[in-house]
mmCIF file of C-alpha atoms in Angstrom:
data_model
loop_
_atom_site.group_PDB
_atom_site.id
_atom_site.type_symbol
_atom_site.label_atom_id
_atom_site.label_comp_id
_atom_site.label_asym_id
_atom_site.label_seq_id
_atom_site.Cartn_x
_atom_site.Cartn_y
_atom_site.Cartn_z
ATOM 1 C CA UNK A 5 -31.209 30.150 -1.005
ATOM 2 C CA UNK A 6 -32.405 27.235 1.099
ATOM 3 C CA UNK A 7 -31.579 27.110 4.787
ATOM 4 C CA UNK A 8 -29.309 24.534 6.398
ATOM 5 C CA UNK A 9 -32.250 23.135 8.360
ATOM 6 C CA UNK A 10 -34.343 22.614 5.223
ATOM 7 C CA UNK A 11 -31.449 20.810 3.517
ATOM 8 C CA UNK A 12 -31.007 18.534 6.537
ATOM 9 C CA UNK A 13 -34.666 17.553 6.464
ATOM 10 C CA UNK A 14 -34.639 17.048 2.705
ATOM 11 C CA UNK A 15 -31.567 14.806 2.710
ATOM 12 C CA UNK A 16 -32.193 13.198 6.125
ATOM 13 C CA UNK A 17 -29.004 14.565 7.679
ATOM 14 C CA UNK A 18 -29.024 14.238 11.467
ATOM 15 C CA UNK A 19 -26.968 16.463 13.776
ATOM 16 C CA UNK A 20 -26.304 19.985 14.974
ATOM 17 C CA UNK A 21 -22.506 20.004 15.168
ATOM 18 C CA UNK A 22 -21.199 23.436 13.991
ATOM 19 C CA UNK A 23 -18.598 21.827 11.704
ATOM 20 C CA UNK A 24 -21.342 19.800 10.015
ATOM 21 C CA UNK A 25 -23.519 22.893 9.610
ATOM 22 C CA UNK A 26 -20.554 24.790 8.092
ATOM 23 C CA UNK A 27 -19.963 22.002 5.562
ATOM 24 C CA UNK A 28 -23.627 22.124 4.484
ATOM 25 C CA UNK A 29 -23.506 25.947 4.243
ATOM 26 C CA UNK A 30 -20.503 25.755 1.908
ATOM 27 C CA UNK A 31 -22.293 23.169 -0.255
ATOM 28 C CA UNK A 32 -25.313 25.495 -0.545
ATOM 29 C CA UNK A 33 -23.085 28.470 -1.438
ATOM 30 C CA UNK A 34 -21.064 26.737 -4.181
ATOM 31 C CA UNK A 35 -24.037 24.850 -5.705
ATOM 32 C CA UNK A 36 -25.150 27.612 -8.167
ATOM 33 C CA UNK A 37 -21.602 27.865 -9.595
ATOM 34 C CA UNK A 38 -19.702 25.389 -11.769
ATOM 35 C CA UNK A 39 -16.499 25.255 -9.741
ATOM 36 C CA UNK A 40 -15.017 21.898 -8.746
ATOM 37 C CA UNK A 41 -15.450 20.737 -5.157
ATOM 38 C CA UNK A 42 -13.364 18.302 -3.106
ATOM 39 C CA UNK A 43 -15.121 16.655 -0.153
ATOM 40 C CA UNK A 44 -12.677 15.500 2.526
ATOM 41 C CA UNK A 45 -13.424 13.208 5.449
ATOM 42 C CA UNK A 46 -12.849 9.790 6.958
ATOM 43 C CA UNK A 47 -14.553 6.708 5.609
ATOM 44 C CA UNK A 48 -18.154 6.459 6.788
ATOM 45 C CA UNK A 49 -18.809 10.139 7.600
ATOM 46 C CA UNK A 50 -21.429 10.550 4.853
ATOM 47 C CA UNK A 51 -19.446 12.331 2.123
ATOM 48 C CA UNK A 52 -21.910 11.134 -0.535
ATOM 49 C CA UNK A 53 -24.578 13.579 0.757
ATOM 50 C CA UNK A 54 -22.608 16.699 -0.207
ATOM 51 C CA UNK A 55 -22.502 16.135 -4.012
ATOM 52 C CA UNK A 56 -26.226 15.312 -3.965
ATOM 53 C CA UNK A 57 -26.921 18.644 -2.247
ATOM 54 C CA UNK A 58 -24.715 20.512 -4.728
ATOM 55 C CA UNK A 59 -26.344 18.868 -7.752
ATOM 56 C CA UNK A 60 -29.920 19.401 -6.519
ATOM 57 C CA UNK A 61 -29.339 23.120 -5.906
ATOM 58 C CA UNK A 62 -27.468 23.791 -9.161
ATOM 59 C CA UNK A 63 -28.724 24.708 -12.626
ATOM 60 C CA UNK A 64 -27.758 21.151 -13.616
ATOM 61 C CA UNK A 65 -30.387 19.561 -11.364
ATOM 62 C CA UNK A 66 -32.391 18.322 -14.375
ATOM 63 C CA UNK A 67 -29.278 16.710 -15.872
ATOM 64 C CA UNK A 68 -27.744 13.339 -15.010
ATOM 65 C CA UNK A 69 -26.114 12.701 -11.648
ATOM 66 C CA UNK A 70 -23.638 9.792 -11.668
ATOM 67 C CA UNK A 71 -21.701 8.568 -8.636
ATOM 68 C CA UNK A 72 -18.522 6.606 -9.396
ATOM 69 C CA UNK A 73 -16.495 4.705 -6.800
ATOM 70 C CA UNK A 74 -12.994 4.982 -8.275
ATOM 71 C CA UNK A 75 -11.566 2.440 -5.842
ATOM 72 C CA UNK A 76 -14.039 -0.274 -6.914
ATOM 73 C CA UNK A 77 -13.204 -0.242 -10.643
ATOM 74 C CA UNK A 78 -10.175 -2.294 -11.794
ATOM 75 C CA UNK A 79 -7.263 -0.250 -13.131
ATOM 76 C CA UNK A 80 -7.448 -1.923 -16.542
ATOM 77 C CA UNK A 81 -11.073 -0.920 -17.179
ATOM 78 C CA UNK A 82 -11.467 2.437 -15.413
ATOM 79 C CA UNK A 83 -10.576 4.510 -18.522
ATOM 80 C CA UNK A 84 -13.222 2.654 -20.499
ATOM 81 C CA UNK A 85 -15.805 3.189 -17.736
ATOM 82 C CA UNK A 86 -15.127 6.919 -17.437
ATOM 83 C CA UNK A 87 -14.404 7.904 -21.034
ATOM 84 C CA UNK A 88 -15.894 5.062 -23.120
ATOM 85 C CA UNK A 89 -14.237 2.990 -25.843
ATOM 86 C CA UNK A 90 -14.412 2.269 -29.548
ATOM 87 C CA UNK A 91 -15.266 -1.107 -31.005
ATOM 88 C CA UNK A 92 -12.166 -3.291 -31.154
ATOM 89 C CA UNK A 93 -10.153 -1.005 -28.859
ATOM 90 C CA UNK A 94 -9.193 -4.036 -26.761
ATOM 91 C CA UNK A 95 -10.065 -7.705 -26.377
ATOM 92 C CA UNK A 96 -13.775 -7.973 -25.555
ATOM 93 C CA UNK A 97 -14.707 -4.540 -26.938
ATOM 94 C CA UNK A 98 -17.363 -5.889 -29.314
ATOM 95 C CA UNK A 99 -19.177 -2.559 -29.642
ATOM 96 C CA UNK A 100 -18.692 1.158 -29.057
ATOM 97 C CA UNK A 101 -19.497 2.224 -25.498
ATOM 98 C CA UNK A 102 -20.284 5.624 -24.007
ATOM 99 C CA UNK A 103 -18.400 6.503 -20.841
ATOM 100 C CA UNK A 104 -19.759 8.267 -17.764
ATOM 101 C CA UNK A 105 -18.460 11.671 -18.884
ATOM 102 C CA UNK A 106 -20.339 11.343 -22.170
ATOM 103 C CA UNK A 107 -23.557 10.093 -20.534
ATOM 104 C CA UNK A 108 -23.488 12.802 -17.836
ATOM 105 C CA UNK A 109 -23.010 15.660 -20.303
ATOM 106 C CA UNK A 110 -24.830 18.651 -18.803
ATOM 107 C CA UNK A 111 -24.983 17.043 -15.383
ATOM 108 C CA UNK A 112 -22.760 16.172 -12.415
ATOM 109 C CA UNK A 113 -20.273 13.359 -11.753
ATOM 110 C CA UNK A 114 -19.300 12.423 -8.214
ATOM 111 C CA UNK A 115 -15.876 10.746 -8.097
ATOM 112 C CA UNK A 116 -15.652 8.959 -4.755
ATOM 113 C CA UNK A 117 -12.212 7.781 -3.553
ATOM 114 C CA UNK A 118 -10.559 9.922 -6.231
ATOM 115 C CA UNK A 119 -7.164 9.248 -4.628
ATOM 116 C CA UNK A 120 -7.352 5.672 -5.991
ATOM 117 C CA UNK A 121 -7.283 6.775 -9.636
ATOM 118 C CA UNK A 122 -4.286 5.498 -11.676
ATOM 119 C CA UNK A 123 -1.858 8.204 -12.850
ATOM 120 C CA UNK A 124 -2.772 7.697 -16.525
ATOM 121 C CA UNK A 125 -6.455 8.279 -15.716
ATOM 122 C CA UNK A 126 -5.525 11.362 -13.682
ATOM 123 C CA UNK A 127 -3.983 12.896 -16.827
ATOM 124 C CA UNK A 128 -7.240 12.332 -18.768
ATOM 125 C CA UNK A 129 -9.291 13.787 -15.910
ATOM 126 C CA UNK A 130 -7.068 16.874 -15.761
ATOM 127 C CA UNK A 131 -7.742 17.513 -19.447
ATOM 128 C CA UNK A 132 -11.506 17.402 -18.866
ATOM 129 C CA UNK A 133 -11.190 19.846 -15.971
ATOM 130 C CA UNK A 134 -9.094 22.233 -18.056
ATOM 131 C CA UNK A 135 -11.018 22.326 -21.343
ATOM 132 C CA UNK A 136 -13.790 19.707 -21.225
ATOM 133 C CA UNK A 137 -12.065 17.486 -23.812
ATOM 134 C CA UNK A 138 -11.499 13.735 -23.716
ATOM 135 C CA UNK A 139 -10.673 10.788 -25.968
ATOM 136 C CA UNK A 140 -12.414 7.448 -25.939
ATOM 137 C CA UNK A 141 -10.152 4.448 -25.490
ATOM 138 C CA UNK A 142 -9.004 3.415 -28.964
ATOM 139 C CA UNK A 143 -10.151 6.659 -30.608
ATOM 140 C CA UNK A 144 -8.219 9.640 -31.961
ATOM 141 C CA UNK A 145 -11.280 11.903 -32.203
ATOM 142 C CA UNK A 146 -11.473 14.569 -29.493
ATOM 143 C CA UNK A 147 -14.896 14.881 -27.852
ATOM 144 C CA UNK A 148 -16.300 17.647 -25.651
ATOM 145 C CA UNK A 149 -18.358 17.323 -22.510
ATOM 146 C CA UNK A 150 -19.905 19.792 -20.087
ATOM 147 C CA UNK A 151 -19.784 18.054 -16.717
ATOM 148 C CA UNK A 152 -19.389 19.360 -13.201
ATOM 149 C CA UNK A 153 -17.032 17.258 -11.073
ATOM 150 C CA UNK A 154 -17.385 16.793 -7.333
ATOM 151 C CA UNK A 155 -14.682 14.539 -5.886
ATOM 152 C CA UNK A 156 -14.242 12.962 -2.458
ATOM 153 C CA UNK A 157 -11.339 11.337 -0.656
ATOM 154 C CA UNK A 158 -10.619 9.736 2.703
ATOM 155 C CA UNK A 159 -6.836 9.741 2.202
ATOM 156 C CA UNK A 160 -4.333 12.556 2.649
ATOM 157 C CA UNK A 161 -3.723 13.697 -0.917
ATOM 158 C CA UNK A 162 -0.633 15.703 0.096
ATOM 159 C CA UNK A 163 1.017 12.450 1.209
ATOM 160 C CA UNK A 164 -0.051 10.806 -2.059
ATOM 161 C CA UNK A 165 1.486 13.720 -4.004
ATOM 162 C CA UNK A 166 4.800 13.358 -2.156
ATOM 163 C CA UNK A 167 4.858 9.620 -2.928
ATOM 164 C CA UNK A 168 4.158 10.273 -6.605
ATOM 165 C CA UNK A 169 0.745 8.587 -6.503
ATOM 166 C CA UNK A 170 -1.351 11.703 -7.176
ATOM 167 C CA UNK A 171 -0.747 14.648 -9.504
ATOM 168 C CA UNK A 172 -0.323 17.984 -7.768
ATOM 169 C CA UNK A 173 -1.850 19.949 -10.663
ATOM 170 C CA UNK A 174 -4.947 17.722 -10.562
ATOM 171 C CA UNK A 175 -5.289 18.250 -6.812
ATOM 172 C CA UNK A 176 -5.433 22.030 -7.233
ATOM 173 C CA UNK A 177 -7.962 21.737 -10.064
ATOM 174 C CA UNK A 178 -10.233 19.485 -8.005
ATOM 175 C CA UNK A 179 -9.981 21.403 -4.747
ATOM 176 C CA UNK A 180 -11.162 24.831 -5.852
ATOM 177 C CA UNK A 181 -13.388 24.566 -2.777
ATOM 178 C CA UNK A 182 -12.709 22.088 0.040
ATOM 179 C CA UNK A 183 -15.606 20.842 2.150
ATOM 180 C CA UNK A 184 -14.468 18.981 5.276
ATOM 181 C CA UNK A 185 -16.865 16.655 7.098
ATOM 182 C CA UNK A 186 -15.978 16.005 10.763
ATOM 183 C CA UNK A 187 -15.586 12.418 12.093
ATOM 184 C CA UNK A 188 -18.312 11.090 14.389
ATOM 185 C CA UNK A 189 -16.055 11.251 17.488
ATOM 186 C CA UNK A 190 -16.066 15.056 17.094
ATOM 187 C CA UNK A 191 -19.883 15.105 17.029
ATOM 188 C CA UNK A 192 -20.574 13.680 20.491
ATOM 189 C CA UNK A 193 -23.941 15.397 20.874
ATOM 190 C CA UNK A 194 -25.099 13.975 17.541
ATOM 191 C CA UNK A 195 -24.233 10.332 18.279
ATOM 192 C CA UNK A 196 -27.346 9.577 20.364
ATOM 193 C CA UNK A 197 -29.568 11.379 17.846
ATOM 194 C CA UNK A 198 -28.181 9.230 15.035
ATOM 195 C CA UNK A 199 -28.564 6.040 17.073
ATOM 196 C CA UNK A 200 -32.224 6.838 17.810
ATOM 197 C CA UNK A 201 -32.849 7.516 14.097
ATOM 198 C CA UNK A 202 -31.277 4.188 13.090
ATOM 199 C CA UNK A 203 -33.105 2.317 15.873
ATOM 200 C CA UNK A 204 -36.431 3.758 14.705
ATOM 201 C CA UNK A 205 -35.688 2.845 11.078
ATOM 202 C CA UNK A 206 -34.834 -0.763 11.957
ATOM 203 C CA UNK A 207 -37.837 -1.075 14.290
ATOM 204 C CA UNK A 208 -40.064 -0.131 11.342
ATOM 205 C CA UNK A 209 -38.143 -2.416 8.957
ATOM 206 C CA UNK A 210 -38.237 -5.484 11.217
ATOM 207 C CA UNK A 211 -41.664 -4.684 12.761
ATOM 208 C CA UNK A 212 -40.558 -4.527 16.394
ATOM 209 C CA UNK A 213 -40.505 -1.902 19.171
ATOM 210 C CA UNK A 214 -37.617 0.611 18.940
ATOM 211 C CA UNK A 215 -34.586 0.381 21.217
ATOM 212 C CA UNK A 216 -34.145 2.618 24.238
ATOM 213 C CA UNK A 217 -30.773 3.364 25.866
ATOM 214 C CA UNK A 218 -30.400 4.176 29.566
ATOM 215 C CA UNK A 219 -28.175 7.049 30.721
ATOM 216 C CA UNK A 220 -25.052 4.895 31.196
ATOM 217 C CA UNK A 221 -25.463 3.414 27.719
ATOM 218 C CA UNK A 222 -25.774 6.906 26.201
ATOM 219 C CA UNK A 223 -22.548 7.981 27.920
ATOM 220 C CA UNK A 224 -20.768 4.866 26.652
ATOM 221 C CA UNK A 225 -22.069 5.558 23.167
ATOM 222 C CA UNK A 226 -20.634 9.085 23.268
ATOM 223 C CA UNK A 227 -17.261 8.040 24.687
ATOM 224 C CA UNK A 228 -16.625 5.347 22.103
ATOM 225 C CA UNK A 229 -14.189 6.333 19.322
ATOM 226 C CA UNK A 230 -16.295 5.110 16.327
ATOM 227 C CA UNK A 231 -13.407 4.507 13.924
ATOM 228 C CA UNK A 232 -15.936 3.510 11.229
ATOM 229 C CA UNK A 233 -17.986 6.651 11.933
ATOM 230 C CA UNK A 234 -21.694 6.749 10.979
ATOM 231 C CA UNK A 235 -21.478 3.485 9.044
ATOM 232 C CA UNK A 236 -20.197 1.644 12.123
ATOM 233 C CA UNK A 237 -22.854 3.222 14.382
ATOM 234 C CA UNK A 238 -25.580 2.131 11.973
ATOM 235 C CA UNK A 239 -24.265 -1.455 11.944
ATOM 236 C CA UNK A 240 -24.231 -1.607 15.752
ATOM 237 C CA UNK A 241 -27.793 -0.258 15.925
ATOM 238 C CA UNK A 242 -28.946 -2.904 13.435
ATOM 239 C CA UNK A 243 -27.217 -5.747 15.301
ATOM 240 C CA UNK A 244 -28.812 -4.801 18.612
ATOM 241 C CA UNK A 245 -32.219 -4.290 16.979
ATOM 242 C CA UNK A 246 -32.171 -7.794 15.506
ATOM 243 C CA UNK A 247 -30.503 -9.788 18.301
ATOM 244 C CA UNK A 248 -31.837 -8.264 21.549
ATOM 245 C CA UNK A 249 -35.307 -9.290 22.729
ATOM 246 C CA UNK A 250 -35.131 -6.811 25.604
ATOM 247 C CA UNK A 251 -35.656 -3.355 24.091
ATOM 248 C CA UNK A 252 -34.226 -1.557 27.130
ATOM 249 C CA UNK A 253 -30.470 -1.418 26.487
ATOM 250 C CA UNK A 254 -28.029 -0.765 29.323
ATOM 251 C CA UNK A 255 -24.274 -0.109 29.193
ATOM 252 C CA UNK A 256 -23.371 -3.785 29.743
ATOM 253 C CA UNK A 257 -25.469 -4.950 26.780
ATOM 254 C CA UNK A 258 -24.185 -2.129 24.580
ATOM 255 C CA UNK A 259 -20.567 -2.868 25.525
ATOM 256 C CA UNK A 260 -20.935 -6.447 24.281
ATOM 257 C CA UNK A 261 -21.630 -5.101 20.766
ATOM 258 C CA UNK A 262 -18.728 -2.647 20.708
ATOM 259 C CA UNK A 263 -15.322 -3.924 19.555
ATOM 260 C CA UNK A 264 -12.431 -3.479 21.957
ATOM 261 C CA UNK A 265 -10.556 -0.380 20.812
ATOM 262 C CA UNK A 266 -7.620 -1.439 18.642
ATOM 263 C CA UNK A 267 -7.981 -5.184 19.344
ATOM 264 C CA UNK A 268 -10.080 -6.854 16.674
ATOM 265 C CA UNK A 269 -9.846 -4.176 14.037
ATOM 266 C CA UNK A 270 -7.223 -4.183 11.261
ATOM 267 C CA UNK A 271 -4.131 -2.365 12.474
ATOM 268 C CA UNK A 272 -2.902 0.596 10.452
ATOM 269 C CA UNK A 273 0.849 0.696 9.842
ATOM 270 C CA UNK A 274 2.291 3.803 8.300
ATOM 271 C CA UNK A 275 3.783 3.357 4.836
ATOM 272 C CA UNK A 276 7.029 4.961 5.939
ATOM 273 C CA UNK A 277 7.526 2.453 8.755
ATOM 274 C CA UNK A 278 6.666 -0.504 6.537
ATOM 275 C CA UNK A 279 9.071 0.683 3.829
ATOM 276 C CA UNK A 280 11.789 1.289 6.429
ATOM 277 C CA UNK A 281 11.397 -2.199 7.930
ATOM 278 C CA UNK A 282 11.515 -3.806 4.488
ATOM 279 C CA UNK A 283 14.611 -1.819 3.529
ATOM 280 C CA UNK A 284 16.414 -2.795 6.752
ATOM 281 C CA UNK A 285 15.672 -6.499 6.266
ATOM 282 C CA UNK A 286 16.865 -6.331 2.670
ATOM 283 C CA UNK A 287 20.111 -4.594 3.698
ATOM 284 C CA UNK A 288 20.803 -7.305 6.272
ATOM 285 C CA UNK A 289 20.117 -9.998 3.662
ATOM 286 C CA UNK A 290 22.556 -8.390 1.213
ATOM 287 C CA UNK A 291 25.316 -8.311 3.821
ATOM 288 C CA UNK A 292 24.675 -11.910 4.882
ATOM 289 C CA UNK A 293 24.895 -13.067 1.264
ATOM 290 C CA UNK A 294 28.169 -11.228 0.709
ATOM 291 C CA UNK A 295 29.599 -12.739 3.920
ATOM 292 C CA UNK A 296 28.463 -16.206 2.806
ATOM 293 C CA UNK A 297 30.205 -15.726 -0.528
ATOM 294 C CA UNK A 298 33.425 -14.733 1.219
ATOM 295 C CA UNK A 299 33.244 -17.760 3.548
ATOM 296 C CA UNK A 300 32.590 -20.125 0.625
ATOM 297 C CA UNK A 301 35.601 -18.748 -1.266
ATOM 298 C CA UNK A 302 37.800 -19.275 1.821
ATOM 299 C CA UNK A 303 36.514 -22.820 2.246
ATOM 300 C CA UNK A 304 37.213 -23.609 -1.419
ATOM 301 C CA UNK A 305 40.773 -22.295 -1.137
ATOM 302 C CA UNK A 306 41.437 -24.458 1.910
ATOM 303 C CA UNK A 307 39.877 -27.537 0.277
ATOM 304 C CA UNK A 308 42.061 -27.161 -2.822
ATOM 305 C CA UNK A 309 45.119 -26.619 -0.602
ATOM 306 C CA UNK A 310 44.359 -29.839 1.263
ATOM 307 C CA UNK A 311 43.912 -31.722 -1.993
ATOM 308 C CA UNK A 312 47.218 -30.473 -3.417
ATOM 309 C CA UNK A 313 49.537 -30.453 -0.411
ATOM 310 C CA UNK A 314 47.987 -32.579 2.339
ATOM 311 C CA UNK A 315 46.897 -31.732 5.876
ATOM 312 C CA UNK A 316 50.221 -30.817 7.464
ATOM 313 C CA UNK A 317 51.406 -28.589 4.671
ATOM 314 C CA UNK A 318 48.023 -26.818 4.474
ATOM 315 C CA UNK A 319 48.255 -26.032 8.179
ATOM 316 C CA UNK A 320 51.720 -24.547 7.714
ATOM 317 C CA UNK A 321 50.741 -22.467 4.687
ATOM 318 C CA UNK A 322 47.294 -21.168 5.773
ATOM 319 C CA UNK A 323 47.045 -21.111 9.592
ATOM 320 C CA UNK A 324 44.937 -17.915 9.566
ATOM 321 C CA UNK A 325 42.522 -19.333 6.992
ATOM 322 C CA UNK A 326 42.087 -22.552 8.999
ATOM 323 C CA UNK A 327 41.492 -20.580 12.181
ATOM 324 C CA UNK A 328 38.891 -18.402 10.431
ATOM 325 C CA UNK A 329 36.916 -21.400 9.138
ATOM 326 C CA UNK A 330 37.202 -23.829 12.079
ATOM 327 C CA UNK A 331 37.722 -21.373 14.919
ATOM 328 C CA UNK A 332 40.631 -21.124 17.382
ATOM 329 C CA UNK A 333 41.619 -24.219 19.361
ATOM 330 C CA UNK A 334 42.690 -23.691 22.952
ATOM 331 C CA UNK A 335 45.424 -25.944 24.361
ATOM 332 C CA UNK A 336 45.907 -27.605 20.979
ATOM 333 C CA UNK A 337 48.947 -27.114 18.793
ATOM 334 C CA UNK A 338 47.132 -27.956 15.583
ATOM 335 C CA UNK A 339 43.692 -28.753 14.187
ATOM 336 C CA UNK A 340 42.822 -32.460 14.047
ATOM 337 C CA UNK A 341 41.458 -32.826 10.534
ATOM 338 C CA UNK A 342 40.874 -36.549 11.091
ATOM 339 C CA UNK A 343 37.828 -35.644 13.249
ATOM 340 C CA UNK A 344 36.480 -33.169 10.699
ATOM 341 C CA UNK A 345 34.176 -34.218 7.839
ATOM 342 C CA UNK A 346 36.376 -34.884 4.818
ATOM 343 C CA UNK A 347 35.536 -33.792 1.285
ATOM 344 C CA UNK A 348 34.354 -36.594 -0.982
ATOM 345 C CA UNK A 349 37.347 -35.997 -3.211
ATOM 346 C CA UNK A 350 39.744 -37.156 -0.457
ATOM 347 C CA UNK A 351 38.505 -40.747 -0.662
ATOM 348 C CA UNK A 352 41.277 -41.599 -3.114
ATOM 349 C CA UNK A 353 44.004 -40.150 -0.874
ATOM 350 C CA UNK A 354 46.788 -42.592 0.167
ATOM 351 C CA UNK A 355 48.348 -42.931 3.611
ATOM 352 C CA UNK A 356 51.159 -40.529 2.634
ATOM 353 C CA UNK A 357 48.590 -37.779 1.909
ATOM 354 C CA UNK A 358 49.195 -37.858 -1.873
ATOM 355 C CA UNK A 359 46.892 -38.654 -4.787
ATOM 356 C CA UNK A 360 47.443 -41.241 -7.481
ATOM 357 C CA UNK A 361 45.588 -39.338 -10.206
ATOM 358 C CA UNK A 362 45.266 -35.694 -9.164
ATOM 359 C CA UNK A 363 44.380 -34.535 -12.676
ATOM 360 C CA UNK A 364 40.856 -36.080 -12.569
ATOM 361 C CA UNK A 365 40.214 -34.717 -9.098
ATOM 362 C CA UNK A 366 41.310 -31.232 -10.090
ATOM 363 C CA UNK A 367 39.036 -31.261 -13.133
ATOM 364 C CA UNK A 368 36.070 -32.339 -11.008
ATOM 365 C CA UNK A 369 36.839 -29.742 -8.311
ATOM 366 C CA UNK A 370 37.267 -26.993 -10.896
ATOM 367 C CA UNK A 371 33.908 -27.887 -12.513
ATOM 368 C CA UNK A 372 32.135 -27.636 -9.123
ATOM 369 C CA UNK A 373 33.938 -24.410 -8.340
ATOM 370 C CA UNK A 374 33.043 -22.849 -11.693
ATOM 371 C CA UNK A 375 29.343 -23.719 -11.298
ATOM 372 C CA UNK A 376 29.317 -22.331 -7.770
ATOM 373 C CA UNK A 377 31.129 -19.149 -8.784
ATOM 374 C CA UNK A 378 28.616 -18.690 -11.606
ATOM 375 C CA UNK A 379 25.640 -18.959 -9.241
ATOM 376 C CA UNK A 380 27.238 -16.568 -6.752
ATOM 377 C CA UNK A 381 28.120 -14.100 -9.503
ATOM 378 C CA UNK A 382 24.520 -14.104 -10.731
ATOM 379 C CA UNK A 383 23.268 -13.325 -7.208
ATOM 380 C CA UNK A 384 25.960 -10.687 -6.792
ATOM 381 C CA UNK A 385 25.026 -9.012 -10.097
ATOM 382 C CA UNK A 386 21.339 -9.066 -9.136
ATOM 383 C CA UNK A 387 22.017 -7.475 -5.730
ATOM 384 C CA UNK A 388 24.271 -4.776 -7.218
ATOM 385 C CA UNK A 389 21.654 -3.933 -9.871
ATOM 386 C CA UNK A 390 18.855 -3.671 -7.272
ATOM 387 C CA UNK A 391 20.994 -1.517 -4.989
ATOM 388 C CA UNK A 392 21.966 0.837 -7.851
ATOM 389 C CA UNK A 393 18.324 1.124 -8.941
ATOM 390 C CA UNK A 394 17.209 1.833 -5.380
ATOM 391 C CA UNK A 395 19.861 4.541 -4.945
ATOM 392 C CA UNK A 396 19.234 5.986 -8.438
ATOM 393 C CA UNK A 397 22.709 5.105 -9.714
ATOM 394 C CA UNK A 398 24.620 6.683 -6.811
ATOM 395 C CA UNK A 399 27.593 4.367 -6.296
ATOM 396 C CA UNK A 400 28.557 5.689 -2.863
ATOM 397 C CA UNK A 401 25.092 5.073 -1.379
ATOM 398 C CA UNK A 402 24.859 1.666 -3.093
ATOM 399 C CA UNK A 403 28.280 0.641 -1.764
ATOM 400 C CA UNK A 404 27.285 1.607 1.800
ATOM 401 C CA UNK A 405 24.067 -0.395 1.474
ATOM 402 C CA UNK A 406 25.954 -3.462 0.205
ATOM 403 C CA UNK A 407 28.634 -3.193 2.892
ATOM 404 C CA UNK A 408 31.532 -2.804 0.445
ATOM 405 C CA UNK A 409 33.812 0.081 -0.533
ATOM 406 C CA UNK A 410 32.928 2.393 -3.402
ATOM 407 C CA UNK A 411 36.154 1.349 -5.143
ATOM 408 C CA UNK A 412 35.174 -2.319 -4.911
ATOM 409 C CA UNK A 413 31.703 -1.536 -6.257
ATOM 410 C CA UNK A 414 33.239 0.387 -9.190
ATOM 411 C CA UNK A 415 35.476 -2.604 -9.944
ATOM 412 C CA UNK A 416 32.437 -4.950 -9.821
ATOM 413 C CA UNK A 417 30.490 -2.685 -12.206
ATOM 414 C CA UNK A 418 33.371 -2.780 -14.683
ATOM 415 C CA UNK A 419 33.852 -6.526 -14.166
ATOM 416 C CA UNK A 420 30.212 -7.413 -14.821
ATOM 417 C CA UNK A 421 29.734 -4.671 -17.440
ATOM 418 C CA UNK A 422 26.731 -3.203 -15.577
#
């Protein structure tokens, strides 16, 4: 069995952090077996090195090694990429194609960002892990493959399982052995070593003297959070190597290349908070729409009352309705409708507040009212349907969300035949 130090030299792994050494030890130990391995770590920590170590130390080392970035392949084509397809299986399939699992038979496949796989693809992958069988897209013939799978993820798969985005049975098949790589901020002693390695590489590449950091710059380098881990450190080293003519780098120069923590980087908002905010805004919108419908119905009643009976009689019959729509009037015995905007239908009204031909006006008003009621009913039906779907058919929860009683909701369901 090769030593950790030999593996580091062979695969150019820099660092002496105990957690890193433990991860490499586990890779060396599981390599001779065929068990599945799940590599866990943040983006940019170097997860791609572990499957290479496992493959090179296994009995499959003379077979194919294929690395697949699951997050970079579109959902519509990933099954074809992994499992192949038959001619004519879909539009554009002009010939039969071998998938990665067929090509890598006898070797190793590294599935990076495995948490991004669609659920339908996860089912196919589970079948390969269980019995080595798969179907090409568009084929009914079962094929066998002998492939070792090493997967990697930078997301919390337990959260994905709870949200229904990742199969629990697949997780336990993939994670027979977990290998966890620590983030760069937990490898403070390794940060300067890595920077010197990158600086030397870029000095050779661009044919210039290597960079040198003073003590203050080294301390700044170690205190920085490095959210992008090794990938971010490498980018900073390359920027300084190319842009700085002075090869002696102090803390002030280094600071100018480091982003302000949390300022110009994309902010991460938890899914739960985002979903909660969206749900709250939608609830408020539902209630506002229901209130608007109620106000419109009140306004229509008052308008029809004015058309039929005139201003004075409408005030006597519906004082509460008038107060609700126009507000209370202090120190006034009645509302002055002459100062209010009048409906267009009142243009034909005579001085005695009566109409010559009310039949035509009523027909016109009823047509407008019917069209408006129809539009409101459509919105109401849509909101009730969405609320019932969201609450999985539970009327009580849906009624609370819509701001109406459960009895009213039941009546609406019967009314609209939902």
